[in-house]
mmCIF file of C-alpha atoms and ligand atoms in Angstrom:
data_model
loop_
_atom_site.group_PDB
_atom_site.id
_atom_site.type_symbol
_atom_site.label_atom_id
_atom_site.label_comp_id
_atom_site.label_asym_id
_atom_site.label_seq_id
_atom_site.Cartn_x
_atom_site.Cartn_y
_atom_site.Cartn_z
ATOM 1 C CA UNK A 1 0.000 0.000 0.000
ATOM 2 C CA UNK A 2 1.262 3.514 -0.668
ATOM 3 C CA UNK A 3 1.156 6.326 1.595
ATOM 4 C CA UNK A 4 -0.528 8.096 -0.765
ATOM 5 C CA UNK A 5 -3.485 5.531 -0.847
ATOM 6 C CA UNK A 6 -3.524 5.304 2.819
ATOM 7 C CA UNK A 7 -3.818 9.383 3.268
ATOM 8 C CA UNK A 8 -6.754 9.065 0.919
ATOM 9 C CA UNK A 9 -8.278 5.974 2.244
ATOM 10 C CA UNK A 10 -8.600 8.058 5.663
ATOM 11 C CA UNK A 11 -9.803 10.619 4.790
ATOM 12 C CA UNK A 12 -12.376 8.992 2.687
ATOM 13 C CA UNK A 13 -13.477 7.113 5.997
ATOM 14 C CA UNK A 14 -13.539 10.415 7.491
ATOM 15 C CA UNK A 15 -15.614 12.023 4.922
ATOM 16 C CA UNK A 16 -18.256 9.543 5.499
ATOM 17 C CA UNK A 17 -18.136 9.846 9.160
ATOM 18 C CA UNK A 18 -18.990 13.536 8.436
ATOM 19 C CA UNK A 19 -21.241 13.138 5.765
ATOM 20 C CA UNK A 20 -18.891 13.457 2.830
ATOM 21 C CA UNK A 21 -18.723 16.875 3.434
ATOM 22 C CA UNK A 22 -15.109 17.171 4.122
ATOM 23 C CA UNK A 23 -12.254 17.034 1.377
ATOM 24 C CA UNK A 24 -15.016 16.175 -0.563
ATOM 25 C CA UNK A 25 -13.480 14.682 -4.833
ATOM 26 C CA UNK A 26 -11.867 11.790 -2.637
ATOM 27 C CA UNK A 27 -12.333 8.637 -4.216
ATOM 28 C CA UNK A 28 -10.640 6.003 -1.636
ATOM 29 C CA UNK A 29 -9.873 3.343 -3.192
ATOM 30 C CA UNK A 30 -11.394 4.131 -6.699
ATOM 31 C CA UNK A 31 -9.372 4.407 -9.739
ATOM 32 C CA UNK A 32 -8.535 8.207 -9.548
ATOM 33 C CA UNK A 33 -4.978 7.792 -9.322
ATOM 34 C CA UNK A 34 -4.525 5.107 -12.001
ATOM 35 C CA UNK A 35 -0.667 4.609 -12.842
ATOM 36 C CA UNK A 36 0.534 4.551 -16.135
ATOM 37 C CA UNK A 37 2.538 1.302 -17.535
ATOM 38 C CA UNK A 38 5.384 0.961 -19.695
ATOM 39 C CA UNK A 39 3.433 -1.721 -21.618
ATOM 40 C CA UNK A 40 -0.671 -0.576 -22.635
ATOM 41 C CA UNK A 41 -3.057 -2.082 -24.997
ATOM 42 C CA UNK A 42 -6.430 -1.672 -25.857
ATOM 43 C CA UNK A 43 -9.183 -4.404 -24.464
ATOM 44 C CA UNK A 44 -9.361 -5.583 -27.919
ATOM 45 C CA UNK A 45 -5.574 -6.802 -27.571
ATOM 46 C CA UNK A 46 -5.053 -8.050 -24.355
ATOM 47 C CA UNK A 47 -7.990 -10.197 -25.611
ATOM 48 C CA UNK A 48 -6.348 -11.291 -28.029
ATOM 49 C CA UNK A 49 -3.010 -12.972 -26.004
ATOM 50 C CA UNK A 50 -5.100 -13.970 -22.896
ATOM 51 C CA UNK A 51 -7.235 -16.846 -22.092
ATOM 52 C CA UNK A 52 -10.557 -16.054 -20.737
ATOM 53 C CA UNK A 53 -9.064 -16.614 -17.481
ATOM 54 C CA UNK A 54 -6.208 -14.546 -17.753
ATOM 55 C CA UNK A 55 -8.045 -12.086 -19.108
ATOM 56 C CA UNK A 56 -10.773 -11.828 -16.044
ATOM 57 C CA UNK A 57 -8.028 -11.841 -13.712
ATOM 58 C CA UNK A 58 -5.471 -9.471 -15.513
ATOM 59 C CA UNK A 59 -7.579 -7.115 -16.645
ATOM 60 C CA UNK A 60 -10.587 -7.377 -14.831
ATOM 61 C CA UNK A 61 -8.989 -8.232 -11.368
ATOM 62 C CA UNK A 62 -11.173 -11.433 -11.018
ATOM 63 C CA UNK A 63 -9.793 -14.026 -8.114
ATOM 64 C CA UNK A 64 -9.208 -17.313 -9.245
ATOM 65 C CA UNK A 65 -10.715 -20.511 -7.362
ATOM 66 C CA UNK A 66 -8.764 -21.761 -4.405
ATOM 67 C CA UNK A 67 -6.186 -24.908 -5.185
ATOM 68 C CA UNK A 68 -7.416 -24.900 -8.983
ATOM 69 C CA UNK A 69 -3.570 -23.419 -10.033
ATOM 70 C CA UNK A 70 -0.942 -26.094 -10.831
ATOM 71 C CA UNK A 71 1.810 -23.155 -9.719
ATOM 72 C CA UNK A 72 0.374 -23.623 -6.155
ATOM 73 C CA UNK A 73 2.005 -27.054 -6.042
ATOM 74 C CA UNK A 74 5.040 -25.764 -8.115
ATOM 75 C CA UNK A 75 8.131 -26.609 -5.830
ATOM 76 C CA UNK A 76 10.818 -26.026 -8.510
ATOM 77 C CA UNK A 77 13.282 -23.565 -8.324
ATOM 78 C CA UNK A 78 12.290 -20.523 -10.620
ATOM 79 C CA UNK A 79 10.770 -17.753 -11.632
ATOM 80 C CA UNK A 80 7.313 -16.493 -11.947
ATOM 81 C CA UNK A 81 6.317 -14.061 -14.940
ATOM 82 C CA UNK A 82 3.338 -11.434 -15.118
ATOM 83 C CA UNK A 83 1.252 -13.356 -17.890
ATOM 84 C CA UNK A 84 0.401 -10.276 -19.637
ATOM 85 C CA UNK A 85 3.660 -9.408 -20.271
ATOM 86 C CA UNK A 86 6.283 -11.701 -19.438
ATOM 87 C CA UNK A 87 8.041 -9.595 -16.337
ATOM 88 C CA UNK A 88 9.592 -11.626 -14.238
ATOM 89 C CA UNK A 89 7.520 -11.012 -10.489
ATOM 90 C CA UNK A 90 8.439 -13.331 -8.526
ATOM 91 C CA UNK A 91 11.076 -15.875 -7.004
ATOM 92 C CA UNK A 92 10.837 -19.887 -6.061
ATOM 93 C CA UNK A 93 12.643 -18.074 -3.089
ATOM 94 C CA UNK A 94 10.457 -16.131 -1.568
ATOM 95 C CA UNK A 95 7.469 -18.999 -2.045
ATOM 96 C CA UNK A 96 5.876 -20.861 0.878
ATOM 97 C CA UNK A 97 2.926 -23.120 1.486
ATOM 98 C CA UNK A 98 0.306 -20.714 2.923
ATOM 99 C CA UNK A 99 -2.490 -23.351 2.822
ATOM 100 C CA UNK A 100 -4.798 -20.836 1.371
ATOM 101 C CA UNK A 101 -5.201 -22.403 -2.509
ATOM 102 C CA UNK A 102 -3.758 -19.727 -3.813
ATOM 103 C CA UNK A 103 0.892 -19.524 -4.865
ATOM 104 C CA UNK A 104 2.070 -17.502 -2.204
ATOM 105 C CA UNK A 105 5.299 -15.363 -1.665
ATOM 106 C CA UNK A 106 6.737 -13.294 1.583
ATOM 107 C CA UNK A 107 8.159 -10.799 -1.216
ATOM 108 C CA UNK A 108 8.434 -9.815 -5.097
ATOM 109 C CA UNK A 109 10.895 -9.054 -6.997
ATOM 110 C CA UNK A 110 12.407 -5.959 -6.419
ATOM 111 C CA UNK A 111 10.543 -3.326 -8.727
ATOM 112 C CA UNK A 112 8.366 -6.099 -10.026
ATOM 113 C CA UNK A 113 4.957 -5.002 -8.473
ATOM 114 C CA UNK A 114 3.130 -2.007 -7.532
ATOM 115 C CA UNK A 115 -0.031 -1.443 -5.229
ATOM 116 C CA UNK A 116 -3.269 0.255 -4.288
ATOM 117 C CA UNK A 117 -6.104 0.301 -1.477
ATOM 118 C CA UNK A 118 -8.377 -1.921 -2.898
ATOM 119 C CA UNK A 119 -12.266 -1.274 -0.871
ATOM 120 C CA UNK A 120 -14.111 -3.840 -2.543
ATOM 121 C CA UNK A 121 -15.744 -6.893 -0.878
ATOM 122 C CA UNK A 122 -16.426 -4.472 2.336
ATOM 123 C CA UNK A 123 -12.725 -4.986 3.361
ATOM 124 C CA UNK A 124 -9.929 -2.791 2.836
ATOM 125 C CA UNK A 125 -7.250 -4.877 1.203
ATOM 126 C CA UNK A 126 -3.981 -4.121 -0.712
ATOM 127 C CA UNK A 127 -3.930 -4.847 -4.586
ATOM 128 C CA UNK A 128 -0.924 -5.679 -6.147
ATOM 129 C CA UNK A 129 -0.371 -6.061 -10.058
ATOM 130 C CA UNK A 130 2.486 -6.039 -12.396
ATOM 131 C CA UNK A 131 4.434 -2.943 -12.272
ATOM 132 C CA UNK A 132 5.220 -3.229 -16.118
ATOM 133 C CA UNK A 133 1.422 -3.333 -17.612
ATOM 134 C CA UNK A 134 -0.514 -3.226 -14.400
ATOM 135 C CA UNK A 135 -2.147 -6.713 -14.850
ATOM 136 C CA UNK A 136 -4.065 -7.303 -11.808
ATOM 137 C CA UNK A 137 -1.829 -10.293 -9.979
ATOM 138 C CA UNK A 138 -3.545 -10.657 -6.322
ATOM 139 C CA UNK A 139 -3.184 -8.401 -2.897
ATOM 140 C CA UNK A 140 -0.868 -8.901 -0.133
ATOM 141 C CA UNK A 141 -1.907 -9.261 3.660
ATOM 142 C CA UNK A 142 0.112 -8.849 6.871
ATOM 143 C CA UNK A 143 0.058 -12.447 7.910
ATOM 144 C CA UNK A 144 3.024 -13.793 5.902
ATOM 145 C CA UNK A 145 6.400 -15.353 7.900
ATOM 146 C CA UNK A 146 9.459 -14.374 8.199
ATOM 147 C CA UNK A 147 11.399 -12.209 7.548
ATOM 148 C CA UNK A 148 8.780 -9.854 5.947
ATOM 149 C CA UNK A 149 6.046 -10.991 7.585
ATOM 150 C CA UNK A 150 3.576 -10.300 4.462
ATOM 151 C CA UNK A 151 1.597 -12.695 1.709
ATOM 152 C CA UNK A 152 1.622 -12.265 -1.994
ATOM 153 C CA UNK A 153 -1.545 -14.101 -2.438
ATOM 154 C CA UNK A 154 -1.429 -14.420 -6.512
ATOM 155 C CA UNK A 155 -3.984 -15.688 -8.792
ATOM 156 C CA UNK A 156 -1.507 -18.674 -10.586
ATOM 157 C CA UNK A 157 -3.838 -17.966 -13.618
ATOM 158 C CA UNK A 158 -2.116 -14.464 -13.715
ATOM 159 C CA UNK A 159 2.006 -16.001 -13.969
ATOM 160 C CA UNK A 160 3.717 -18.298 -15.952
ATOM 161 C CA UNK A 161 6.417 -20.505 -14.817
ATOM 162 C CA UNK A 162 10.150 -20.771 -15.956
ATOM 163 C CA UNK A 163 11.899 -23.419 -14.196
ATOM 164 C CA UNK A 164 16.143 -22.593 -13.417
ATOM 165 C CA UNK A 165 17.208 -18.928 -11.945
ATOM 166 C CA UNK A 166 15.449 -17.941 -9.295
ATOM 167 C CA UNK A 167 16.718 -14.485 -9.552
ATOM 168 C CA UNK A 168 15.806 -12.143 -12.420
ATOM 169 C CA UNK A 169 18.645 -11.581 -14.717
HETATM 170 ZN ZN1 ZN B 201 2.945 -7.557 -16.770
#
């Protein structure tokens, strides 16, 4: 999550304790500070190199079903690359067994990943997607181990999987 988020996450929660009548143009959590991406295409073209899956989860920030990705079970060492685009996001390193159905890291790559407040499903959560063409990869949560102590919990829909270095060349 970035600061910036979190300033405008509170004060949207403090705009509706006051009726919305204070630093009112907030939109916590909404799209009003969408990043831009080194890599953009139109709807039409992303639909054209996705699956259906991909595409819901990419693009339209869908969650996969629990314990229906083959890359939860994938124990190899490796790397893990945004589907959309090929980025390399995460390590075999950082992977652990979280039990939750879903692959699951304590960290990303270094300038892999970006965030936002995501407000949806009545919960405040932290998206994260691909920093290179914003593909939609999962949200992380403070209940990781050591030594970060957070969870990448990522759709395995939204990565491909190159077995051999685990660190991005
Ligand atoms: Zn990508």
């Amino acid at each position: 999550m970035n600061r910036r988020n979190f300033l405008y996450g509170t004060a949207g929660a403090f705009a509706a304790l006051t009726g919305g009548a204070f630093l009112a143009g907030n939109r916590p959590g909404g799209r009003a500070m969408a990043e831009t991406f080194e890599i953009t295409k139109t709807e039409d073209e992303w639909r054209a190199i996705l699956s259906r899956q991909q595409f819901a989860v990419l693009r339209e920030e869908a969650t996969e079903r629990a314990f229906t990705s083959p890359l939860n079970e994938e124990k190899r060492a490796g790397l893990f690359h945004c589907a959309g685009c090929d980025l390399p996001v995460y390590s075999s390193d950082a992977k652990f067994d979280s039990g939750t159905g879903w692959p699951s890291f304590w960290q990303s790559l270094s300038n892999a990943v970006g965030t936002k407040e995501d407000n949806t499903l009545f919960m405040t959560r932290t998206e994260c997607h691909c920093r290179r063409c914003g593909g939609h990869l999962g949200h992380i949560f403070d209940d990781g181990p050591k030594p970060t102590g957070k969870r990448h919990c990522i759709n395995g829909v939204a990565m491909t999987f190159k077995p051999g270095a685990t660190q991005a060349s």
